[in-house]
Every structure is written in C-alpha cells, then in structure tokens.
PDB file of C-alpha atoms and ligand atoms in Angstrom:
ATOM      1  CA  UNK N  27      -0.042   0.112   0.064  1.00 78.00           C
ATOM      2  CA  UNK N  28       1.022   3.113  -1.163  1.00 93.00           C
ATOM      3  CA  UNK N  29       1.946   6.123   1.441  1.00 97.00           C
ATOM      4  CA  UNK N  30       1.472   9.358   2.033  1.00 98.00           C
ATOM      5  CA  UNK N  31       4.623  11.536   2.104  1.00 98.00           C
ATOM      6  CA  UNK N  32       5.220  14.634   3.846  1.00 98.00           C
ATOM      7  CA  UNK N  33       8.100  16.509   4.785  1.00 98.00           C
ATOM      8  CA  UNK N  34       9.017  19.889   6.918  1.00 98.00           C
ATOM      9  CA  UNK N  35      12.402  21.017   7.840  1.00 98.00           C
ATOM     10  CA  UNK N  36      11.840  19.805  11.543  1.00 97.00           C
ATOM     11  CA  UNK N  37       9.414  18.799  13.847  1.00 97.00           C
ATOM     12  CA  UNK N  38       6.620  21.596  13.284  1.00 96.00           C
ATOM     13  CA  UNK N  39       4.996  19.512  10.235  1.00 97.00           C
ATOM     14  CA  UNK N  40       3.846  16.873  12.949  1.00 97.00           C
ATOM     15  CA  UNK N  41       0.422  19.621  13.057  1.00 94.00           C
ATOM     16  CA  UNK N  42      -0.180  18.481   9.286  1.00 96.00           C
ATOM     17  CA  UNK N  43       0.412  14.776  10.196  1.00 97.00           C
ATOM     18  CA  UNK N  44      -2.341  15.146  13.006  1.00 96.00           C
ATOM     19  CA  UNK N  45      -4.787  16.529  11.236  1.00 95.00           C
ATOM     20  CA  UNK N  46      -4.366  13.836   8.291  1.00 96.00           C
ATOM     21  CA  UNK N  47      -4.358  11.062  10.733  1.00 96.00           C
ATOM     22  CA  UNK N  48      -7.665  12.630  11.778  1.00 95.00           C
ATOM     23  CA  UNK N  49      -9.332  12.952   8.237  1.00 96.00           C
ATOM     24  CA  UNK N  50      -7.809   9.995   6.775  1.00 96.00           C
ATOM     25  CA  UNK N  51      -6.902   7.335   9.490  1.00 95.00           C
ATOM     26  CA  UNK N  52      -6.452   4.491   7.187  1.00 95.00           C
ATOM     27  CA  UNK N  53      -3.637   6.086   5.170  1.00 96.00           C
ATOM     28  CA  UNK N  54       0.145   5.191   5.635  1.00 96.00           C
ATOM     29  CA  UNK N  55       2.160   8.101   6.065  1.00 97.00           C
ATOM     30  CA  UNK N  56       6.096   8.709   5.979  1.00 97.00           C
ATOM     31  CA  UNK N  57       7.051  11.629   7.535  1.00 98.00           C
ATOM     32  CA  UNK N  58      10.709  13.294   6.775  1.00 98.00           C
ATOM     33  CA  UNK N  59      11.923  15.963   9.352  1.00 98.00           C
ATOM     34  CA  UNK N  60      15.006  17.597   8.186  1.00 98.00           C
ATOM     35  CA  UNK N  61      16.308  17.962  11.631  1.00 97.00           C
ATOM     36  CA  UNK N  62      20.005  18.464  10.565  1.00 97.00           C
ATOM     37  CA  UNK N  63      19.285  21.352   8.693  1.00 97.00           C
ATOM     38  CA  UNK N  64      16.270  23.014  10.376  1.00 97.00           C
ATOM     39  CA  UNK N  65      15.645  26.273  10.356  1.00 97.00           C
ATOM     40  CA  UNK N  66      14.656  26.654   7.013  1.00 98.00           C
ATOM     41  CA  UNK N  67      12.982  29.796   7.801  1.00 98.00           C
ATOM     42  CA  UNK N  68      16.009  32.247   7.869  1.00 97.00           C
ATOM     43  CA  UNK N  69      17.982  30.007   4.671  1.00 98.00           C
ATOM     44  CA  UNK N  70      18.099  31.747   1.094  1.00 98.00           C
ATOM     45  CA  UNK N  71      15.333  30.983  -1.275  1.00 97.00           C
ATOM     46  CA  UNK N  72      18.254  28.627  -3.543  1.00 97.00           C
ATOM     47  CA  UNK N  73      19.122  26.889  -0.486  1.00 98.00           C
ATOM     48  CA  UNK N  74      15.292  25.754   0.435  1.00 98.00           C
ATOM     49  CA  UNK N  75      14.636  24.946  -3.058  1.00 97.00           C
ATOM     50  CA  UNK N  76      17.774  22.513  -2.974  1.00 97.00           C
ATOM     51  CA  UNK N  77      16.568  20.930   0.405  1.00 97.00           C
ATOM     52  CA  UNK N  78      13.201  20.658  -0.652  1.00 97.00           C
ATOM     53  CA  UNK N  79      14.189  19.053  -3.906  1.00 96.00           C
ATOM     54  CA  UNK N  80      16.437  16.441  -1.719  1.00 96.00           C
ATOM     55  CA  UNK N  81      13.563  15.704   0.514  1.00 97.00           C
ATOM     56  CA  UNK N  82      11.102  15.071  -2.297  1.00 96.00           C
ATOM     57  CA  UNK N  83      13.733  12.410  -3.719  1.00 96.00           C
ATOM     58  CA  UNK N  84      14.019  10.748  -0.491  1.00 96.00           C
ATOM     59  CA  UNK N  85      10.285  10.546   0.062  1.00 96.00           C
ATOM     60  CA  UNK N  86       9.803   9.103  -3.692  1.00 95.00           C
ATOM     61  CA  UNK N  87      12.184   6.373  -2.723  1.00 95.00           C
ATOM     62  CA  UNK N  88       9.708   5.293   0.201  1.00 95.00           C
ATOM     63  CA  UNK N  89       7.142   4.596  -2.598  1.00 91.00           C
ATOM     64  CA  UNK N  90       4.836   7.428  -1.791  1.00 96.00           C
ATOM     65  CA  UNK N  91       1.736   8.201  -4.031  1.00 96.00           C
ATOM     66  CA  UNK N  92       1.380  12.100  -3.113  1.00 96.00           C
ATOM     67  CA  UNK N  93       3.577  14.361  -1.240  1.00 97.00           C
ATOM     68  CA  UNK N  94       2.717  17.288   0.923  1.00 97.00           C
ATOM     69  CA  UNK N  95       5.086  20.076   2.029  1.00 98.00           C
ATOM     70  CA  UNK N  96       4.097  20.774   5.336  1.00 98.00           C
ATOM     71  CA  UNK N  97       6.867  23.679   5.721  1.00 98.00           C
ATOM     72  CA  UNK N  98       5.596  27.057   5.055  1.00 98.00           C
ATOM     73  CA  UNK N  99       8.895  28.261   4.200  1.00 98.00           C
ATOM     74  CA  UNK N 100       9.236  25.302   1.887  1.00 98.00           C
ATOM     75  CA  UNK N 101       6.010  25.746   0.129  1.00 98.00           C
ATOM     76  CA  UNK N 102       6.766  29.673  -0.404  1.00 98.00           C
ATOM     77  CA  UNK N 103      10.146  29.443  -1.947  1.00 97.00           C
ATOM     78  CA  UNK N 104      10.090  26.050  -3.585  1.00 97.00           C
ATOM     79  CA  UNK N 105       6.773  24.682  -4.568  1.00 95.00           C
ATOM     80  CA  UNK N 106       5.757  27.215  -7.345  1.00 91.00           C
ATOM     81  CA  UNK N 107       9.503  26.300  -8.969  1.00 91.00           C
ATOM     82  CA  UNK N 108       9.401  22.826  -8.318  1.00 90.00           C
ATOM     83  CA  UNK N 109       5.653  21.406  -8.463  1.00 85.00           C
ATOM     84  CA  UNK N 110       5.484  20.352 -12.180  1.00 83.00           C
ATOM     85  CA  UNK N 111       8.929  18.645 -12.105  1.00 90.00           C
ATOM     86  CA  UNK N 112       7.587  15.702 -10.468  1.00 93.00           C
ATOM     87  CA  UNK N 113       4.821  12.982 -11.444  1.00 91.00           C
ATOM     88  CA  UNK N 114       3.475  12.757  -7.868  1.00 93.00           C
ATOM     89  CA  UNK N 115       1.120  15.183  -6.907  1.00 94.00           C
ATOM     90  CA  UNK N 116       2.556  17.844  -4.620  1.00 96.00           C
ATOM     91  CA  UNK N 117       0.614  19.788  -2.079  1.00 96.00           C
ATOM     92  CA  UNK N 118       1.684  22.928   0.047  1.00 97.00           C
ATOM     93  CA  UNK N 119       0.230  24.455   2.940  1.00 97.00           C
ATOM     94  CA  UNK N 120      -0.141  27.938   1.303  1.00 97.00           C
ATOM     95  CA  UNK N 121      -3.127  27.766  -0.953  1.00 96.00           C
ATOM     96  CA  UNK N 122      -5.456  26.072   1.045  1.00 96.00           C
ATOM     97  CA  UNK N 123      -4.781  28.607   3.966  1.00 96.00           C
ATOM     98  CA  UNK N 124      -5.476  31.766   1.439  1.00 97.00           C
ATOM     99  CA  UNK N 125      -8.655  30.054   0.417  1.00 96.00           C
ATOM    100  CA  UNK N 126     -10.122  30.385   3.428  1.00 96.00           C
ATOM    101  CA  UNK N 127      -8.890  33.627   4.498  1.00 98.00           C
ATOM    102  CA  UNK N 128     -10.247  35.304   1.542  1.00 98.00           C
ATOM    103  CA  UNK N 129     -13.434  33.492   2.197  1.00 97.00           C
ATOM    104  CA  UNK N 130     -13.452  34.283   5.709  1.00 98.00           C
ATOM    105  CA  UNK N 131     -12.546  37.771   5.627  1.00 98.00           C
ATOM    106  CA  UNK N 132     -15.277  40.480   5.610  1.00 98.00           C
ATOM    107  CA  UNK N 133     -13.226  43.422   5.326  1.00 98.00           C
ATOM    108  CA  UNK N 134     -10.705  42.047   3.044  1.00 98.00           C
ATOM    109  CA  UNK N 135      -7.977  42.982   5.275  1.00 98.00           C
ATOM    110  CA  UNK N 136      -5.787  40.119   5.613  1.00 98.00           C
ATOM    111  CA  UNK N 137      -2.660  39.673   7.891  1.00 98.00           C
ATOM    112  CA  UNK N 138      -0.041  37.087   6.950  1.00 98.00           C
ATOM    113  CA  UNK N 139       2.455  35.718   9.758  1.00 98.00           C
ATOM    114  CA  UNK N 140       5.324  33.838   9.379  1.00 98.00           C
ATOM    115  CA  UNK N 141       9.234  33.487   9.065  1.00 98.00           C
ATOM    116  CA  UNK N 142      11.592  35.553   7.286  1.00 98.00           C
ATOM    117  CA  UNK N 143      11.482  33.597   4.208  1.00 98.00           C
ATOM    118  CA  UNK N 144       7.844  32.784   4.166  1.00 98.00           C
ATOM    119  CA  UNK N 145       7.247  36.420   4.264  1.00 98.00           C
ATOM    120  CA  UNK N 146      10.290  37.797   1.752  1.00 98.00           C
ATOM    121  CA  UNK N 147       8.854  35.327  -0.682  1.00 97.00           C
ATOM    122  CA  UNK N 148       5.762  37.597  -0.808  1.00 98.00           C
ATOM    123  CA  UNK N 149       4.096  34.056  -2.172  1.00 97.00           C
ATOM    124  CA  UNK N 150       1.205  34.711   0.232  1.00 98.00           C
ATOM    125  CA  UNK N 151       0.509  38.228  -0.992  1.00 98.00           C
ATOM    126  CA  UNK N 152       0.650  36.917  -4.334  1.00 97.00           C
ATOM    127  CA  UNK N 153      -1.900  34.109  -3.978  1.00 98.00           C
ATOM    128  CA  UNK N 154      -4.201  36.481  -1.818  1.00 98.00           C
ATOM    129  CA  UNK N 155      -4.183  39.195  -4.659  1.00 98.00           C
ATOM    130  CA  UNK N 156      -4.561  36.525  -7.443  1.00 97.00           C
ATOM    131  CA  UNK N 157      -8.094  35.204  -5.699  1.00 98.00           C
ATOM    132  CA  UNK N 158      -9.018  38.835  -4.367  1.00 98.00           C
ATOM    133  CA  UNK N 159      -7.204  41.409  -6.252  1.00 98.00           C
ATOM    134  CA  UNK N 160      -9.002  44.169  -4.087  1.00 97.00           C
ATOM    135  CA  UNK N 161      -7.644  42.746  -0.657  1.00 98.00           C
ATOM    136  CA  UNK N 162      -5.136  44.333   1.466  1.00 98.00           C
ATOM    137  CA  UNK N 163      -2.565  42.218   2.873  1.00 98.00           C
ATOM    138  CA  UNK N 164      -0.284  43.007   5.421  1.00 98.00           C
ATOM    139  CA  UNK N 165       2.335  40.650   6.663  1.00 98.00           C
ATOM    140  CA  UNK N 166       5.012  40.472   9.454  1.00 98.00           C
ATOM    141  CA  UNK N 167       7.756  38.180  10.101  1.00 98.00           C
ATOM    142  CA  UNK N 168       7.808  36.622  13.822  1.00 98.00           C
ATOM    143  CA  UNK N 169      11.334  35.091  13.718  1.00 97.00           C
ATOM    144  CA  UNK N 170      11.076  34.537  17.732  1.00 98.00           C
ATOM    145  CA  UNK N 171       8.019  32.462  17.741  1.00 98.00           C
ATOM    146  CA  UNK N 172       9.604  28.842  16.446  1.00 97.00           C
ATOM    147  CA  UNK N 173      12.197  29.085  19.288  1.00 97.00           C
ATOM    148  CA  UNK N 174       9.253  29.915  21.694  1.00 97.00           C
ATOM    149  CA  UNK N 175       7.211  27.048  20.741  1.00 96.00           C
ATOM    150  CA  UNK N 176      10.304  24.741  20.611  1.00 95.00           C
ATOM    151  CA  UNK N 177      11.146  25.793  24.215  1.00 96.00           C
ATOM    152  CA  UNK N 178       7.768  25.399  25.366  1.00 96.00           C
ATOM    153  CA  UNK N 179       7.299  29.229  25.986  1.00 97.00           C
ATOM    154  CA  UNK N 180       3.609  29.344  24.582  1.00 97.00           C
ATOM    155  CA  UNK N 181       2.462  31.911  27.713  1.00 97.00           C
ATOM    156  CA  UNK N 182       3.808  34.513  29.966  1.00 97.00           C
ATOM    157  CA  UNK N 183       5.005  38.369  30.118  1.00 97.00           C
ATOM    158  CA  UNK N 184       7.917  37.617  27.770  1.00 98.00           C
ATOM    159  CA  UNK N 185       5.978  35.770  24.899  1.00 98.00           C
ATOM    160  CA  UNK N 186       2.853  38.553  25.400  1.00 98.00           C
ATOM    161  CA  UNK N 187       5.170  41.266  24.765  1.00 98.00           C
ATOM    162  CA  UNK N 188       7.144  40.142  21.848  1.00 98.00           C
ATOM    163  CA  UNK N 189       3.840  38.673  20.177  1.00 98.00           C
ATOM    164  CA  UNK N 190       2.310  42.467  20.553  1.00 98.00           C
ATOM    165  CA  UNK N 191       5.484  43.857  19.114  1.00 98.00           C
ATOM    166  CA  UNK N 192       5.428  41.655  16.272  1.00 98.00           C
ATOM    167  CA  UNK N 193       1.881  41.988  15.468  1.00 98.00           C
ATOM    168  CA  UNK N 194       1.446  45.649  15.680  1.00 98.00           C
ATOM    169  CA  UNK N 195       1.380  46.462  12.139  1.00 98.00           C
ATOM    170  CA  UNK N 196      -1.290  44.067  11.912  1.00 98.00           C
ATOM    171  CA  UNK N 197      -3.527  45.471  14.530  1.00 98.00           C
ATOM    172  CA  UNK N 198      -2.668  49.255  13.202  1.00 98.00           C
ATOM    173  CA  UNK N 199      -3.977  48.044   9.561  1.00 98.00           C
ATOM    174  CA  UNK N 200      -7.368  46.764  10.956  1.00 98.00           C
ATOM    175  CA  UNK N 201      -7.232  43.147   9.804  1.00 98.00           C
ATOM    176  CA  UNK N 202      -9.822  40.891  10.456  1.00 98.00           C
ATOM    177  CA  UNK N 203      -8.100  37.751   9.556  1.00 98.00           C
ATOM    178  CA  UNK N 204      -4.814  36.452   9.919  1.00 98.00           C
ATOM    179  CA  UNK N 205      -3.172  33.751   8.386  1.00 98.00           C
ATOM    180  CA  UNK N 206      -0.740  31.512  10.719  1.00 97.00           C
ATOM    181  CA  UNK N 207       1.985  31.055   8.180  1.00 97.00           C
ATOM    182  CA  UNK N 208       4.330  28.829   9.743  1.00 97.00           C
ATOM    183  CA  UNK N 209       4.058  25.142  11.180  1.00 95.00           C
ATOM    184  CA  UNK N 210       4.329  26.182  14.615  1.00 96.00           C
ATOM    185  CA  UNK N 211       2.232  29.504  15.201  1.00 97.00           C
ATOM    186  CA  UNK N 212      -1.243  27.427  16.038  1.00 95.00           C
ATOM    187  CA  UNK N 213       0.656  26.411  19.052  1.00 96.00           C
ATOM    188  CA  UNK N 214       0.711  29.945  19.878  1.00 97.00           C
ATOM    189  CA  UNK N 215      -2.684  30.674  19.162  1.00 97.00           C
ATOM    190  CA  UNK N 216      -4.297  31.752  22.411  1.00 98.00           C
ATOM    191  CA  UNK N 217      -1.630  34.490  22.753  1.00 98.00           C
ATOM    192  CA  UNK N 218      -2.010  35.874  19.454  1.00 98.00           C
ATOM    193  CA  UNK N 219      -5.797  35.758  19.728  1.00 98.00           C
ATOM    194  CA  UNK N 220      -5.701  37.776  23.004  1.00 98.00           C
ATOM    195  CA  UNK N 221      -3.421  40.511  21.438  1.00 98.00           C
ATOM    196  CA  UNK N 222      -5.602  40.732  18.408  1.00 98.00           C
ATOM    197  CA  UNK N 223      -8.807  40.563  19.819  1.00 98.00           C
ATOM    198  CA  UNK N 224     -11.471  38.070  19.901  1.00 97.00           C
ATOM    199  CA  UNK N 225     -13.174  38.932  16.786  1.00 98.00           C
ATOM    200  CA  UNK N 226      -9.855  38.251  14.509  1.00 98.00           C
ATOM    201  CA  UNK N 227     -10.433  35.361  12.482  1.00 98.00           C
ATOM    202  CA  UNK N 228      -7.168  33.024  12.903  1.00 98.00           C
ATOM    203  CA  UNK N 229      -6.708  30.612  10.112  1.00 97.00           C
ATOM    204  CA  UNK N 230      -4.551  27.698  10.411  1.00 93.00           C
ATOM    205  CA  UNK N 231      -3.901  25.880   7.233  1.00 88.00           C
ATOM    206  CA  UNK N 232      -3.338  22.390   8.518  1.00 92.00           C
ATOM    207  CA  UNK N 233      -7.376  21.293   8.341  1.00 90.00           C
ATOM    208  CA  UNK N 234      -7.756  22.799   4.920  1.00 91.00           C
ATOM    209  CA  UNK N 235      -4.417  20.930   3.657  1.00 96.00           C
ATOM    210  CA  UNK N 236      -6.035  17.462   4.743  1.00 96.00           C
ATOM    211  CA  UNK N 237      -9.073  18.372   3.012  1.00 95.00           C
ATOM    212  CA  UNK N 238      -6.957  19.139  -0.151  1.00 95.00           C
ATOM    213  CA  UNK N 239      -5.148  15.729   0.374  1.00 96.00           C
ATOM    214  CA  UNK N 240      -8.365  13.878   0.626  1.00 96.00           C
ATOM    215  CA  UNK N 241      -9.856  15.732  -2.428  1.00 95.00           C
ATOM    216  CA  UNK N 242      -6.774  14.646  -4.787  1.00 95.00           C
ATOM    217  CA  UNK N 243      -6.562  11.087  -3.289  1.00 96.00           C
ATOM    218  CA  UNK N 244     -10.486  10.927  -4.069  1.00 95.00           C
ATOM    219  CA  UNK N 245     -10.359  12.403  -7.429  1.00 95.00           C
ATOM    220  CA  UNK N 246      -7.241   9.939  -8.500  1.00 93.00           C
ATOM    221  CA  UNK N 247      -8.539   7.233  -7.161  1.00 93.00           C
ATOM    222  CA  UNK N 248      -5.855   6.503  -4.677  1.00 92.00           C
ATOM    223  CA  UNK N 249      -7.368   5.771  -1.190  1.00 94.00           C
ATOM    224  CA  UNK N 250      -6.014   3.068   0.721  1.00 92.00           C
ATOM    225  CA  UNK N 251      -8.429   0.138   0.994  1.00 88.00           C
ATOM    226  CA  UNK N 252      -7.044  -1.377   4.172  1.00 85.00           C
ATOM    227  CA  UNK N 253      -8.141  -0.280   7.801  1.00 86.00           C
ATOM    228  CA  UNK N 254      -5.627   1.303  10.212  1.00 86.00           C
ATOM    229  CA  UNK N 255      -3.115   3.396   8.541  1.00 90.00           C
ATOM    230  CA  UNK N 256       0.646   2.956   9.329  1.00 92.00           C
ATOM    231  CA  UNK N 257       3.121   5.704  10.342  1.00 95.00           C
ATOM    232  CA  UNK N 258       6.807   6.046   9.721  1.00 96.00           C
ATOM    233  CA  UNK N 259       8.805   8.834  10.879  1.00 97.00           C
ATOM    234  CA  UNK N 260      12.475   9.927   9.576  1.00 98.00           C
ATOM    235  CA  UNK N 261      14.883  12.495  10.466  1.00 98.00           C
ATOM    236  CA  UNK N 262      18.363  13.614   9.330  1.00 97.00           C
ATOM    237  CA  UNK N 263      19.654  14.128  12.539  1.00 97.00           C
ATOM    238  CA  UNK N 264      18.732  13.938  16.529  1.00 96.00           C
ATOM    239  CA  UNK N 265      15.719  11.570  16.740  1.00 96.00           C
ATOM    240  CA  UNK N 266      15.623  12.053  20.722  1.00 95.00           C
ATOM    241  CA  UNK N 267      14.900  15.870  20.112  1.00 95.00           C
ATOM    242  CA  UNK N 268      12.547  14.920  17.641  1.00 96.00           C
ATOM    243  CA  UNK N 269      10.644  12.605  19.727  1.00 95.00           C
ATOM    244  CA  UNK N 270      10.831  14.667  22.649  1.00 93.00           C
ATOM    245  CA  UNK N 271       9.187  17.380  21.130  1.00 94.00           C
ATOM    246  CA  UNK N 272       6.184  15.355  19.198  1.00 94.00           C
ATOM    247  CA  UNK N 273       3.998  15.253  21.771  1.00 91.00           C
ATOM    248  CA  UNK N 274       3.542  19.063  21.716  1.00 91.00           C
ATOM    249  CA  UNK N 275       2.913  18.953  18.043  1.00 94.00           C
ATOM    250  CA  UNK N 276       1.156  15.398  17.197  1.00 93.00           C
ATOM    251  CA  UNK N 277      -0.452  15.098  20.872  1.00 88.00           C
ATOM    252  CA  UNK N 278       0.850  11.677  21.119  1.00 87.00           C
ATOM    253  CA  UNK N 279       4.522  10.442  21.994  1.00 87.00           C
ATOM    254  CA  UNK N 280       6.338   9.428  19.363  1.00 91.00           C
ATOM    255  CA  UNK N 281       8.871   6.079  19.579  1.00 84.00           C
ATOM    256  CA  UNK N 282      10.769   4.561  16.672  1.00 86.00           C
ATOM    257  CA  UNK N 283      11.922   7.610  14.845  1.00 96.00           C
ATOM    258  CA  UNK N 284      14.499   6.743  12.419  1.00 96.00           C
ATOM    259  CA  UNK N 285      17.766   8.700  11.651  1.00 97.00           C
ATOM    260  CA  UNK N 286      18.506   8.590   7.795  1.00 96.00           C
ATOM    261  CA  UNK N 287      21.626  10.125   5.873  1.00 86.00           C
ATOM    262  CA  UNK N 288      19.796  11.314   2.781  1.00 64.00           C
ATOM    263  CA  UNK N 289      21.603  14.848   2.573  1.00 61.00           C
TER     264      UNK N 289
HETATM  265  N1  DGL J 317       8.386  24.596   9.665  1.00 87.96           N
HETATM  266  C1  DGL J 317       9.179  26.049   9.314  1.00 87.96           C
HETATM  267  C2  DGL J 317       8.021  26.958   8.529  1.00 87.96           C
HETATM  268  O1  DGL J 317       6.816  26.271   8.793  1.00 87.96           O
HETATM  269  C3  DGL J 317       9.701  26.626  10.294  1.00 87.96           C
HETATM  270  C4  DGL J 317      11.015  25.998  10.895  1.00 87.96           C
HETATM  271  C5  DGL J 317      11.734  26.766  10.021  1.00 87.96           C
HETATM  272  O2  DGL J 317      12.244  27.878  10.281  1.00 87.96           O
HETATM  273  O3  DGL J 317      12.185  25.684  10.072  1.00 87.96           O
HETATM  274  O4  DGL J 317       7.650  27.934   7.819  1.00 87.96           O
END
C-alpha cells in the first residue's frame, strides 16, 4: 500500500500529520523532518529549493503516492518552482490557507505572519491577490515564535510582549483575518488571539491541507482500501530531540523515529 509522504524542516509539520491522521485514518504516512538542517526560515531561496528537492527525492524512494510539503517556508520558496518537475501530486500549505482566509475575511484586510523566508517570498501576498485583487495584505515575520514554541514558551509576560510588538502592524491596519503561516504558530494561538482580539479570525491551514489531500486522493482514486494506517517517521539528525517535541505538535508521543542520511 502506497503512503502519503510529508516533509518539513523539522518537527512542526507534525501539526499537519495530526490532521491527516484525523481525516484519513486508513492512510499510511511517511514523514521526513530535516532536523540536521533546520531552521529553513532564515535560509536563502536557493538553499530551501535545493533542500526541498532532496527531501522530495527521499520520499519518492519510500514509495509515496502524493507529497505534502508541510513547511510554510519550503511551500513558499520551492513549490512554485518545483511543483511540475515531479509526476506525483505535490501539495503545499499556502493555497489551502489562502482560500480559507479570502473566504473568511469580511473587510478584505488580511494579515499573514510567517518566517523571514516565507514573508520575503511574497507567495502569500501573490496568491491572496490572485483570488481577490482588492484585498489588502499586511505581513509580518515573527522569527522568535519558532524557538518560543520549541522551548515550550507558549504564554507569559515575555511571550506576550514579543507577540504584541510583532503584531502591531497587523493590528494598526485593522485586519479581520490572520493566516498563521508557519507550522509552529498554531501552538501560540491563545496569545495571538489575546493580542489581536477575539473577533479576528485565525487561519490554521492544517485542516484545509488535509481536506485538499483527501480531495486529490478521491479524484485520482488513490485511497487505501485497507483499515488502519501505519506511520513511519524519519529525521536527518537527533531523533531523541524530535521524539521529545513530538507530543507537543502531534498530541501523542512518538517512539521509533529513524535517523537517515539522505543529505
Ligand atoms: N517549518 C518552518 C515553517 O513552517 C518553521 C521552522 C523553520 O524555520 O524551519 O516555515
């Protein structure tokens, strides 16, 4: 039975895996976390494209039928360039979030937060404008959010003051919808909501990504017929670190994470 391949720069893509398991419990998943080269968020476009191609080639060797790029930085920089190089369908995390945000926003002022790379790529802005040319898009990179989440700093005075400072331009612009454009940011949802106010809609694309995967499997008749999917997790370094953080992102502990030398 072929699997769904998922890759991320590290552990954050497990938020997408969690949703895939929930919506598609009979599918097998092969996950690759590039923990030897994380973070991608501060790397150049060329480097992120090269890493993404290598990760996809690794997943294709695991006999996958579809690839999900769970990393927002990789989806922003690499996907527009490499998508058509491969025969397997490749889904990123940008378009599903953009669709939901454009649909949800009433005042057509949409905020996007992400890593430095994601914001610099302007992929979100371009995709939003394509769907709604009148939308005003306000973006902000939030480079401290990833280390906060990985260190378990999800609330408290320091976190609150950094969130306030990063989100000020979005608040000043009066956005009514904000895309959480990074794997880690959904874990900071409570404090982001507190800063932006309860009426602002926060878009966490994992759910929409899983819906998109489901749609493609249905349209290409690729569903697994068996019951109960099997999941395999690979990393390029430090499986212990990855397993330790998995609980936070996946909601359940992970044993048996395998280290591979694909790079
Ligand atoms: N996975 C990355 C993203 O969603 C965040 C971590 C990193 O910078 O590699 O953009």
